[in-house]
Coordinates of C-alpha atoms in Angstrom, one line a residue:
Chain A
X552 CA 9.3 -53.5 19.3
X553 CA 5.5 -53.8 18.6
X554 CA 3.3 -50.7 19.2
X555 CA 1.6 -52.2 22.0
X556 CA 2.2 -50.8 25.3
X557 CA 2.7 -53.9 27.8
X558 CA 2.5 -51.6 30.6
X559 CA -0.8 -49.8 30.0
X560 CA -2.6 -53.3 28.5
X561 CA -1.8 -54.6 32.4
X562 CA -3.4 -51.9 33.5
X563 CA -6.6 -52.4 31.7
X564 CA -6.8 -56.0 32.5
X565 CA -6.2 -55.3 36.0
X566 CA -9.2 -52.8 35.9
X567 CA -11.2 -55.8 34.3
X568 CA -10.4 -58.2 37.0
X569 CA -11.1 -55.6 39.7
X570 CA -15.3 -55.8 40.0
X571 CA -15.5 -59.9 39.7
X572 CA -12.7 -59.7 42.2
X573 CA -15.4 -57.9 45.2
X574 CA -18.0 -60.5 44.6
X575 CA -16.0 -63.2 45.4
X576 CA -16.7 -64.9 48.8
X577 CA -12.8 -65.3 49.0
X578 CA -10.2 -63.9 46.9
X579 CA -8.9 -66.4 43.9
X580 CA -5.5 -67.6 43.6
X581 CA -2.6 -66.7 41.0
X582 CA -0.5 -69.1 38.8
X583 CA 1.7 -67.6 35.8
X584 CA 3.0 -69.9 33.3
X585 CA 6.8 -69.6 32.7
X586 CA 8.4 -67.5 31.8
X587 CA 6.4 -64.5 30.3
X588 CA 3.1 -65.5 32.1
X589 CA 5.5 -65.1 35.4
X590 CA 6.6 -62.1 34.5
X591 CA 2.9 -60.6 34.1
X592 CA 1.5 -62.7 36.8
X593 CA 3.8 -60.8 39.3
X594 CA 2.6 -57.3 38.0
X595 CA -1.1 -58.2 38.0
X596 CA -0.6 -60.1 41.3
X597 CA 0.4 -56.8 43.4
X598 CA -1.9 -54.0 41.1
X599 CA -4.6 -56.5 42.7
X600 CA -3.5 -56.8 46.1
X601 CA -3.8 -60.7 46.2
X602 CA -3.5 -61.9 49.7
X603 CA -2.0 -64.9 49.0
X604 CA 1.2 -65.9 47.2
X605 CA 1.5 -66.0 43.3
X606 CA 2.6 -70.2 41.8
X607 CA 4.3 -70.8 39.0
X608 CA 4.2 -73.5 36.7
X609 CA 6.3 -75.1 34.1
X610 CA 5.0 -77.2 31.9
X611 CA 7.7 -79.0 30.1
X612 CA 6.6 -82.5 31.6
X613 CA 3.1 -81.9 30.1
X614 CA 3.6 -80.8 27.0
X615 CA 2.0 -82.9 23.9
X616 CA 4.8 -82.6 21.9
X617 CA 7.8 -84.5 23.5
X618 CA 7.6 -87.3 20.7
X619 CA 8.7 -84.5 18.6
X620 CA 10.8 -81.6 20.6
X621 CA 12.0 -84.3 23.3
X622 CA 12.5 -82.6 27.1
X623 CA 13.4 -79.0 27.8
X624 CA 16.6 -79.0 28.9
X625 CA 16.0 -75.9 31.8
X626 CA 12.6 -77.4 32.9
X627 CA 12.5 -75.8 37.0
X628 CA 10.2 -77.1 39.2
X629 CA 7.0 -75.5 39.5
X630 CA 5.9 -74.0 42.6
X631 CA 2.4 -73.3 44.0
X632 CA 3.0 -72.3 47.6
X633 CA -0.7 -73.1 48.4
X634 CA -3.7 -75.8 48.4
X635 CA -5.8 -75.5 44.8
X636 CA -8.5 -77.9 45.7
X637 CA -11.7 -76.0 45.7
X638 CA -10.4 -72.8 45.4
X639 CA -10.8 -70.4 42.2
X640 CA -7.9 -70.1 40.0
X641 CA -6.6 -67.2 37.9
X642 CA -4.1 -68.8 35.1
X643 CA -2.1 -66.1 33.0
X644 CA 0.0 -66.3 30.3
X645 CA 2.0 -63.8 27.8
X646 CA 0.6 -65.0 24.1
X647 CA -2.2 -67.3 23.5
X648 CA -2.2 -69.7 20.1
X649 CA -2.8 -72.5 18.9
X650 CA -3.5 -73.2 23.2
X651 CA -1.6 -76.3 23.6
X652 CA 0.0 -74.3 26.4
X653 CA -2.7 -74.0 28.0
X654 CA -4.2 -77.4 28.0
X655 CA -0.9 -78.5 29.4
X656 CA -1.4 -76.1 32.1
X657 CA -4.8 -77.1 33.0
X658 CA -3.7 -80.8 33.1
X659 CA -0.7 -79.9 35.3
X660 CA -3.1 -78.0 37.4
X661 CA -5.6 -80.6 38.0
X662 CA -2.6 -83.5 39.3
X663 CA -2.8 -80.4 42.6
X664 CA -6.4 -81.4 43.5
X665 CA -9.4 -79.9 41.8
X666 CA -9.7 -76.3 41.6
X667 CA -13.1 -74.8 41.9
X668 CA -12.5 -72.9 38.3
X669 CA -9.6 -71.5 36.2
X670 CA -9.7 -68.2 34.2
X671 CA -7.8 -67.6 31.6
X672 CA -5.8 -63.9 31.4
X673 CA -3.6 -63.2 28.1
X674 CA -2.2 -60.3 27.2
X675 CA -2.1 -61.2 23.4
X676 CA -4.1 -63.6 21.9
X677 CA -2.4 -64.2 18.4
X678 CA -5.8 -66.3 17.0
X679 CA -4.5 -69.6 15.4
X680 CA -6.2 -72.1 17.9
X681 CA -6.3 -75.6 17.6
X682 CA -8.1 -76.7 20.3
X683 CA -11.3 -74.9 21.7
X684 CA -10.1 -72.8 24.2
X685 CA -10.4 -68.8 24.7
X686 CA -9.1 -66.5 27.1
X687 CA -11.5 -65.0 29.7
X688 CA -9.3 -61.7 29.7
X689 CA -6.9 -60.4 27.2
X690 CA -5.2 -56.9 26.9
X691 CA -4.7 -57.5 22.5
X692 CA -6.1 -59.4 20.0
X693 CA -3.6 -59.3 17.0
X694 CA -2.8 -61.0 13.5
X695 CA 0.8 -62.1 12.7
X696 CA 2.0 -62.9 8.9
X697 CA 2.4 -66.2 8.9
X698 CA 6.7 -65.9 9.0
X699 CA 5.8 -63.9 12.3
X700 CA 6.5 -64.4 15.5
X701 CA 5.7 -62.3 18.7
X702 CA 7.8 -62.7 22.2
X703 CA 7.4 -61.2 25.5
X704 CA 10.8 -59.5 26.7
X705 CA 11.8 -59.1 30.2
X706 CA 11.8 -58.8 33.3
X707 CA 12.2 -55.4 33.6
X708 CA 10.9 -53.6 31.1
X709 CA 8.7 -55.8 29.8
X710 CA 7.9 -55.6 26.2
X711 CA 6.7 -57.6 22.8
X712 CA 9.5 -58.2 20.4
X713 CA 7.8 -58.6 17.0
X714 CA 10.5 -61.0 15.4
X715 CA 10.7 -63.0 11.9
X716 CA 11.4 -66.9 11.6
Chain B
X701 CA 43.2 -93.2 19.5
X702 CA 40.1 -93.8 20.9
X703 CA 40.0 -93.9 24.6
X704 CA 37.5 -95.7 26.5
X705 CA 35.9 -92.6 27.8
X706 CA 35.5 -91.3 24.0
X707 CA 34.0 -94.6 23.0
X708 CA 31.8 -94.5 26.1
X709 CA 30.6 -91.1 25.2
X710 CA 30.0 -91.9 22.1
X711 CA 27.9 -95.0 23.0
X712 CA 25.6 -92.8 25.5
X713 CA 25.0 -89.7 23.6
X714 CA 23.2 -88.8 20.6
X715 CA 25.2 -86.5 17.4
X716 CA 24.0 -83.2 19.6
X717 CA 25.3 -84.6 22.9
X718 CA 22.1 -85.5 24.5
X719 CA 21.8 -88.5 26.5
X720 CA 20.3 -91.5 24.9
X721 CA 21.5 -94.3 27.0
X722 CA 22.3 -94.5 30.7
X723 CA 25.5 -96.5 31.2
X724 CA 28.4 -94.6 33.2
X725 CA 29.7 -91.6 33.9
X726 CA 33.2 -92.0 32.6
X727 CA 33.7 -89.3 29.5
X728 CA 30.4 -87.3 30.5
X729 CA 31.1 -84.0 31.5
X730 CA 29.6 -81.3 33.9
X731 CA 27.4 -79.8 31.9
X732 CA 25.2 -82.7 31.2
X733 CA 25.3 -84.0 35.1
X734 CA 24.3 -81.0 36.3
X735 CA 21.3 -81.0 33.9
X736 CA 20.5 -84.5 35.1
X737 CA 20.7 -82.6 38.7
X738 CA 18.9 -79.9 37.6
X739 CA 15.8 -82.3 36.0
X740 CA 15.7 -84.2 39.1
X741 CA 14.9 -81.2 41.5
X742 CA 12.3 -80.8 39.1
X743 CA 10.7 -84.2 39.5
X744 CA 11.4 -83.6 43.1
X745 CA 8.7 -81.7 43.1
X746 CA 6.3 -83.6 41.7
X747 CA 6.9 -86.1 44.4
X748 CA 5.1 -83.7 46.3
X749 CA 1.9 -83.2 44.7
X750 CA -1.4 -84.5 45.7
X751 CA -0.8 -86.6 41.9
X752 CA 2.7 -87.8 41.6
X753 CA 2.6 -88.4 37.7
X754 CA 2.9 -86.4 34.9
X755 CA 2.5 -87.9 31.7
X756 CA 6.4 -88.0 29.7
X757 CA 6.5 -91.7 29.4
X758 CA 2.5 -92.5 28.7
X759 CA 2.3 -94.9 25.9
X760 CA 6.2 -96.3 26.3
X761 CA 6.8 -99.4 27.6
X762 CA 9.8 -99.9 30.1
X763 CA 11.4 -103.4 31.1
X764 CA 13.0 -103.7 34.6
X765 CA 15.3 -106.4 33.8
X766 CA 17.1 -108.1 36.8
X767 CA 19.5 -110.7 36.7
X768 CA 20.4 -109.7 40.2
X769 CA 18.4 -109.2 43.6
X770 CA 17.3 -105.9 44.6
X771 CA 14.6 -104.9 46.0
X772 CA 15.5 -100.8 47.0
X773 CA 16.7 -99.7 43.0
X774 CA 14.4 -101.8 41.0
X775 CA 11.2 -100.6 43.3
X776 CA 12.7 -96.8 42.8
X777 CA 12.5 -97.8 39.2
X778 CA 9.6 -98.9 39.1
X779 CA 8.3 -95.8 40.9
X780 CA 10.0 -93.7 38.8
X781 CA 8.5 -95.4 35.3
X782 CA 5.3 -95.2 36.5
X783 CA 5.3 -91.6 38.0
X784 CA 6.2 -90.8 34.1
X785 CA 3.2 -92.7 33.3
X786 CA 5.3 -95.0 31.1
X787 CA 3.8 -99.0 31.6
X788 CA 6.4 -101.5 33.5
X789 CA 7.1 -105.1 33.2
X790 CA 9.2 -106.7 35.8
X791 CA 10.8 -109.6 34.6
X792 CA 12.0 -111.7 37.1
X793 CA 15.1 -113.6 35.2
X794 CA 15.3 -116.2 38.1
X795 CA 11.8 -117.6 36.8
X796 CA 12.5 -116.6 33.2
X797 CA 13.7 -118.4 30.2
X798 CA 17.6 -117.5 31.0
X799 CA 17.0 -120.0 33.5
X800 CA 15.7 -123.0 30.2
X801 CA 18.8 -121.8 28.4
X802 CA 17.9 -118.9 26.3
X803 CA 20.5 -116.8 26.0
X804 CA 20.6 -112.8 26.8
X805 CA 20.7 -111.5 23.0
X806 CA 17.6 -113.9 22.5
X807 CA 15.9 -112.5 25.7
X808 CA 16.1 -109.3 24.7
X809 CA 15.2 -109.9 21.2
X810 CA 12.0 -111.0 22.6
X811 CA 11.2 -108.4 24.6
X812 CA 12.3 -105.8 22.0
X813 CA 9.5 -107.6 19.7
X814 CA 6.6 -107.0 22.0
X815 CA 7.9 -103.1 21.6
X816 CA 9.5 -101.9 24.5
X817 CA 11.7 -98.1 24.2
X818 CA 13.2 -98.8 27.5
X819 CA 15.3 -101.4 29.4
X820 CA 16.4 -100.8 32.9
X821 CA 19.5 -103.6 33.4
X822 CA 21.0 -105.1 36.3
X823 CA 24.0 -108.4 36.2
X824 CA 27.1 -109.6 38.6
X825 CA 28.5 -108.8 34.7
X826 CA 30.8 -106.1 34.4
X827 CA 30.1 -104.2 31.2
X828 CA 26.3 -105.9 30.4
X829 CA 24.5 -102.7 29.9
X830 CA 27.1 -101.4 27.6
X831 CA 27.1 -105.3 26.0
X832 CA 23.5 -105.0 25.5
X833 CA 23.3 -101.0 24.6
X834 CA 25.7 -102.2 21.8
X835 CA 23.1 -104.8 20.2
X836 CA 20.3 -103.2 21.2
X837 CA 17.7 -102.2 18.3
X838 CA 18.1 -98.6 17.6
X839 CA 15.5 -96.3 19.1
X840 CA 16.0 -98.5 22.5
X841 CA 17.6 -96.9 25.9
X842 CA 19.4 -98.8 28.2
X843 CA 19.8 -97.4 31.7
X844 CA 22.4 -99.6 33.7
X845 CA 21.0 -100.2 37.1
X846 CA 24.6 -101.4 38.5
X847 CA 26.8 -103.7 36.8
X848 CA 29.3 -106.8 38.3
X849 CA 32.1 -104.1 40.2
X850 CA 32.0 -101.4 37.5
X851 CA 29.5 -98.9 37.6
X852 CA 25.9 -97.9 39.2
X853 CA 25.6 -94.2 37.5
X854 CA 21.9 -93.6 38.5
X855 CA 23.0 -94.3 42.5
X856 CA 26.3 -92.0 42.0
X857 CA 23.5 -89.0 40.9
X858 CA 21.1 -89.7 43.4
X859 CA 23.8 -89.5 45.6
X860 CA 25.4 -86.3 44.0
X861 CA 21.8 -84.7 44.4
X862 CA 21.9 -85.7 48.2
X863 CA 25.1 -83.8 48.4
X864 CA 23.9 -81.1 46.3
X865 CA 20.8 -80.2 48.4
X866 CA 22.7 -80.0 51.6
X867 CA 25.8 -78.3 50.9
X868 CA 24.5 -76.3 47.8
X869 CA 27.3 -77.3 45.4
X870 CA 30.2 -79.4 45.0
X871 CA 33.1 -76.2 45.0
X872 CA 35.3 -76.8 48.0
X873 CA 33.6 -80.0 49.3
X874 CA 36.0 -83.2 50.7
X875 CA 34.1 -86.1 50.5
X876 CA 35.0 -89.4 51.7
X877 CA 34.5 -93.3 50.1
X878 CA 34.7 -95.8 53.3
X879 CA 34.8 -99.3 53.3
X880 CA 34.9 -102.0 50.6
X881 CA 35.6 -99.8 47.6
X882 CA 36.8 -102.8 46.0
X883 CA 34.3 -104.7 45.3
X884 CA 31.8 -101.7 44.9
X885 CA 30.2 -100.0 41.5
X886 CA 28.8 -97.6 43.7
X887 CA 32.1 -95.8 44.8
X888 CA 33.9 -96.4 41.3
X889 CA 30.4 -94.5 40.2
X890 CA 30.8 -91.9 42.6
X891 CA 34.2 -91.1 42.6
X892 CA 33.7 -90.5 38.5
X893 CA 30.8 -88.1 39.4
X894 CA 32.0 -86.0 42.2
X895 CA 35.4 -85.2 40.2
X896 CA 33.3 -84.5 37.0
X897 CA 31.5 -82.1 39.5
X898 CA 34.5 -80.9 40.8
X899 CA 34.6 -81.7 44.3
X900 CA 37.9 -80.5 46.4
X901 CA 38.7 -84.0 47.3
X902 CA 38.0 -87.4 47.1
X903 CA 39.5 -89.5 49.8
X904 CA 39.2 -93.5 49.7
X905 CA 39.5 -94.5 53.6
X906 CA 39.6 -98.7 53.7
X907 CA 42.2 -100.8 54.6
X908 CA 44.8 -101.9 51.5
X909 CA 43.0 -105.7 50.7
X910 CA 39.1 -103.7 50.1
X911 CA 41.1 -100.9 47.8
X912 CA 41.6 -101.4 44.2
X913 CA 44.8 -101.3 42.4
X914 CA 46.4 -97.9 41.6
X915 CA 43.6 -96.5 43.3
X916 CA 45.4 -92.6 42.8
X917 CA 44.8 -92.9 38.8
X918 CA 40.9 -92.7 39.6
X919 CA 41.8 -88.9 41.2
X920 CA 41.5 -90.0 45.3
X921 CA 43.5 -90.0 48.5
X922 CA 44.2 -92.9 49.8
X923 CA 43.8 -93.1 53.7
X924 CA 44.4 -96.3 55.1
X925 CA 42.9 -95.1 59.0
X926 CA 39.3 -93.4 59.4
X927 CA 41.0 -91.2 62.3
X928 CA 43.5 -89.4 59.5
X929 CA 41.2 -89.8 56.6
X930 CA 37.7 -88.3 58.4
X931 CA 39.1 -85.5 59.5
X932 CA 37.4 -82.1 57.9
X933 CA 35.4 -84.2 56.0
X934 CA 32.1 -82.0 54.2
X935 CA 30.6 -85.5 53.6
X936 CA 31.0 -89.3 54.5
X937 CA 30.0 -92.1 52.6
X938 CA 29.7 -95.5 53.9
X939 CA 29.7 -98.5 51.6
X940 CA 28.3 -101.5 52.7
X941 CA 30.0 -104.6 53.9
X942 CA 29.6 -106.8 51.4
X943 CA 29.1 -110.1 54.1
X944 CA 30.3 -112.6 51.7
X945 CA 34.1 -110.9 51.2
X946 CA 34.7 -112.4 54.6
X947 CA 34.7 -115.4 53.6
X948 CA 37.6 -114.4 51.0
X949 CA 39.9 -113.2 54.1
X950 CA 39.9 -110.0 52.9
X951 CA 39.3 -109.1 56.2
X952 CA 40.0 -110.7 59.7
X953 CA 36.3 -110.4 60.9
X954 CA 33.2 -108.4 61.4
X955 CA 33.7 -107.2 64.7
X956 CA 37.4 -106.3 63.6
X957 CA 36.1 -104.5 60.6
X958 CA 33.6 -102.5 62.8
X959 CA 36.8 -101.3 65.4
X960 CA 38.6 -100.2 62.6
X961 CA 36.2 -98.8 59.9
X962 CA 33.0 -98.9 61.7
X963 CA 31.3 -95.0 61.9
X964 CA 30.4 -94.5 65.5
X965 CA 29.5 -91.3 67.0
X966 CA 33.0 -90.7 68.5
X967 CA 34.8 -91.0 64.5
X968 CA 32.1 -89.0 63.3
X969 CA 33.3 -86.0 66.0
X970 CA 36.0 -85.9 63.8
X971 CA 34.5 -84.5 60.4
X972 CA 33.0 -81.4 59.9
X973 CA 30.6 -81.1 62.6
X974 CA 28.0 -80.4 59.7
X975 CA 29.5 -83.3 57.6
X976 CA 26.5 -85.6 56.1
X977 CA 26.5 -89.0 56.2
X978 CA 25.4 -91.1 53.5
X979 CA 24.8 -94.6 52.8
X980 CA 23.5 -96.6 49.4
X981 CA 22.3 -99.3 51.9
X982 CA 21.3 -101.5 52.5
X983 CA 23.3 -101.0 56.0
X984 CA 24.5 -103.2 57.8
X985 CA 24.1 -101.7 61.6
X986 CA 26.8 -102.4 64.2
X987 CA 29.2 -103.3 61.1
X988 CA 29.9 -100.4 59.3
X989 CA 27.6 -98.3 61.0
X990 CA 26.4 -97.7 64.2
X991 CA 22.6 -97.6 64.6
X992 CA 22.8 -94.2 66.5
X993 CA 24.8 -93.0 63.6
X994 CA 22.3 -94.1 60.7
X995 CA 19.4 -92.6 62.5
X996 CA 21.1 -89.4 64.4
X997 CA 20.2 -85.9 62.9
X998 CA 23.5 -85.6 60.4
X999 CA 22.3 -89.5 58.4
X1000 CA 20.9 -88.3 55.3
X1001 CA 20.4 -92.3 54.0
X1002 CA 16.0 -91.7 53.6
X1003 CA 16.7 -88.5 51.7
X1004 CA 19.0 -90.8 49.4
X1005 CA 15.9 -92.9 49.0
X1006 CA 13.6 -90.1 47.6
X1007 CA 15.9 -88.3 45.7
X1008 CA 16.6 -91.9 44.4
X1009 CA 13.0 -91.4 42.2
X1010 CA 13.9 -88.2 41.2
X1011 CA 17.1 -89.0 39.4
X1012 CA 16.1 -91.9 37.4
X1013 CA 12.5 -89.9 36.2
X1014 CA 15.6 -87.5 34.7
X1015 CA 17.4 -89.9 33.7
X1016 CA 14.6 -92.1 31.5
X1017 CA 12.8 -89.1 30.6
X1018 CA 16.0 -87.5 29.0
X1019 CA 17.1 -90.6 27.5
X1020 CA 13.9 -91.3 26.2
X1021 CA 14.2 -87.7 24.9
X1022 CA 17.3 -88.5 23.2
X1023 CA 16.5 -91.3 21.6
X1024 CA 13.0 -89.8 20.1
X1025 CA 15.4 -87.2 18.5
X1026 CA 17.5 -90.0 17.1
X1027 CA 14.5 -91.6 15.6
X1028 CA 13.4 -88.4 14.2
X1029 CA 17.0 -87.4 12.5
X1030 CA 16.9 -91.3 11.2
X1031 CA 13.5 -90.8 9.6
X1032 CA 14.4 -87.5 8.4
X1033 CA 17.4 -89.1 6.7
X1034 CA 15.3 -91.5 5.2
X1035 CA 13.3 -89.9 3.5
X1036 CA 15.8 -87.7 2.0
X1037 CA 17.2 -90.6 0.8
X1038 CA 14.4 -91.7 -0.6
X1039 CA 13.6 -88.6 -2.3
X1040 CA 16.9 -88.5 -3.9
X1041 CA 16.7 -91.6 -5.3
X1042 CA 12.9 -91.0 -6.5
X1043 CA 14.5 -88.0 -8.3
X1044 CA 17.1 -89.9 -10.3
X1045 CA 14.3 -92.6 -11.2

């Protein structure tokens, strides 16, 4: 277990969201990244009241490392239940690093059509980049040791399992 | 002792049991086809985007190698390679230097030089894929796209995909093989794949000259009448005719063949009345099918089609997977090796 509360850190990014939510001329769509970013997606997705359905993506056939991990053997299909092109995109995801994740997201996003413009919502960001990319929204910011790892349990609860490698 | 399944395991999979080449089903098991069913839906999906192509294969270079006509597997192929962004060459072998005298090993050599990770094979050969998976360089898949009478593994799983999206899994299911299952690699293909699924049944319904011999050791039925063997059938699978048997006098004639194993609407009453009906085409209307049959609302033969792309994305992509890890654990080894014998020095 980690002291941070996954529960209340929803809440306050939902209360972040809320006022850029009312100026939009329409309301943005919802895409979690599996599994964790699913799992949070679908919480944030109903404390906002977002008319339309949430997607889900997996992005095991756009991730830059196949060369060296080779295919994920439980890749699912992922499922956007809607039209991206031209409309604004809310992408969210458990734990942000190095952000190779999310590149592959954004790429996978883009073969939809063209979305008008993706934010990013984390609910840790662990530091570590390696590409220049930041969330727009995240509930923690956090330093690991460097033999530490940090995963997202759930469904139901959900919480962050601080674990060694 | 080694049986040929074992040694045809062992050829196909990598020391963790992934799949590195594509050759048959015989000595795979469940778990791995239903993973190759389970990647496929996956790329299903992608089908259905606005861009069809995610990026897998960029950078690999794949060879559709033909030594026999076929214009609906190697354009799925094709599709398939380059909706995994991998590049294709098409070699047509009629036109090629086969044709001057060059002989396969040297062929592939050749094309193995200009660094290709991927050859898609097709030969009236029995056993050339495996042939060539043998010699091939390491760090090379081989995905057999049908073989002389043996084996056509990538249209068994399409067609075990087919089944699987209509009837939602294979427990319970009878499924019937009709027609020439002698002289095809598509039923010996999927009669290997739906008892590896575990089907309920698999019945062969053709008369005894289009059967093979001991036809009970492959785990089927025999029916020698469509009006005994369709009956309660979950799914029916016609083979085509292949026209030039007739000439053999395998059979008496077309029209004869038609009467007796022909699927018109009146033998398909007599399956389940939400049987499908498949076909690996192409078909041969009015000779083992009747038009009204192929196009009526229980044909599934166009969902084969697309489902066809799906399946061998899966199948290149995880054999492209497996033999990436291959080439990792080889370098690895390496340079272990090499470290060792820096240490002694």
């Amino acid at each position: 277990m980690t002291d941070i509360d996954v529960a209340q850190c929803l809440e306050r990014l939902a209360e972040q969201l809320r006022p850029q939510l009312a100026e939009l001329p329409e309301p943005p769509l919802m895409v979690g990244i599996r599994t964790g970013g699913v799992w949070l997606a679908q919480r944030l997705h109903q404390a906002l009241a977002l008319p339309e359905p949430l997607g889900e993506l997996d992005i095991s056939f756009y991730r830059d490392d196949f060369s060296r991990v080779g295919l994920n053997p439980r890749v699912r299909p992922s499922h956007l239940p809607f039209a991206t092109e031209g409309r604004r995109l809310i992408l969210v995801d458990d734990i942000i690093m190095s952000g190779r994740t999310i590149r592959a997201a954004m790429n996978e996003l883009f073969d939809y059509g063209r979305p008008e413009s993706i934010q990013l919502v984390t609910l840790v960001d662990l530091g570590g980049r390696e590409l220049p990319i930041q969330p727009d929204f995240t509930g923690e910011t956090l330093s690991l040791g460097p033999q530490q790892r940090l995963k997202l349990r759930g469904p139901e609860p959900l919480w962050l399992e601080r674990c060694g490698i | 002792m080694a049986t040929m399944a074992d040694s045809n395991r062992q050829l196909q999979l990598t020391a963790d049991g992934e799949l590195k080449h594509f050759l048959s089903l015989e000595g795979l098991d469940r778990a791995l086809l239903t993973r190759i069913l389970d990647t496929a839906d996956s790329f299903i999906e992608v089908g259905e985007r606005s861009i069809k192509k995610v990026p897998l294969l960029r950078g690999r270079t794949l060879v559709n190698l033909f030594f026999e006509p076929s214009t609906r597997t190697r354009s799925t192929f094709e599709l398939a390679a380059k909706r995994l962004s991998a590049d294709v060459l098409n070699l047509d072998i009629s036109t090629s230097a086969t044709s001057k005298g060059e002989t396969l090993s040297d062929t592939l050599l050749n094309l193995e030089a200009m660094a290709s990770d991927m050859f898609v094979i097709r030969h009236a050969h029995s056993g050339a894929a495996h042939f060539i998976a043998r010699d091939v360089t390491p760090g090379v898949a081989i995905i057999n796209a049908g073989d002389g009478r043996h084996a056509h593994p990538t249209q068994a799983m399409l067609d075990m995909l087919t089944i699987r999206q209509h009837k939602g899994s294979f427990t319970g299911l009878k499924v019937g093989i009709v027609g020439d299952v002698q002289h095809s690699r598509v039923a010996r293909s999927q009669i290997q794949a739906l008892n590896i699924l575990g089907a309920e049944e698999v019945r062969l319904i053709a008369p005894d000259t289009l059967l093979p011999t001991e036809p009970e050791a492959m785990g089927v039925r025999v029916f020698p009448r469509m009006e005994q063997g369709l009956k309660d059938l979950d799914v029916i699978i016609m083979l085509r005719l292949q026209r030039e048997r007739m000439e053999g006098a395998l059979l008496p004639s077309e029209r004869e063949f038609y009467k007796l194993y022909g699927l018109t609407r009146e033998k398909l009453a007599l399956a389940h009345p939400k049987a499908i009906v498949m076909h690996p085409g192409p078909i041969n209307r009015g000779v083992e099918i009747e038009s009204e049959v192929a196009d009526g609302p229980q044909s599934v033969i166009l969902n084969q089609v697309t489902n066809g792309i799906a399946v061998r994305m899966a199948v290149m992509s995880m054999a492209m997977s497996g033999q990436l890890a291959e080439r990792q654990q080889q370098a690895k080894a390496q340079q272990k090796a090499q470290q060792k014998v820096q240490g002694n020095g």
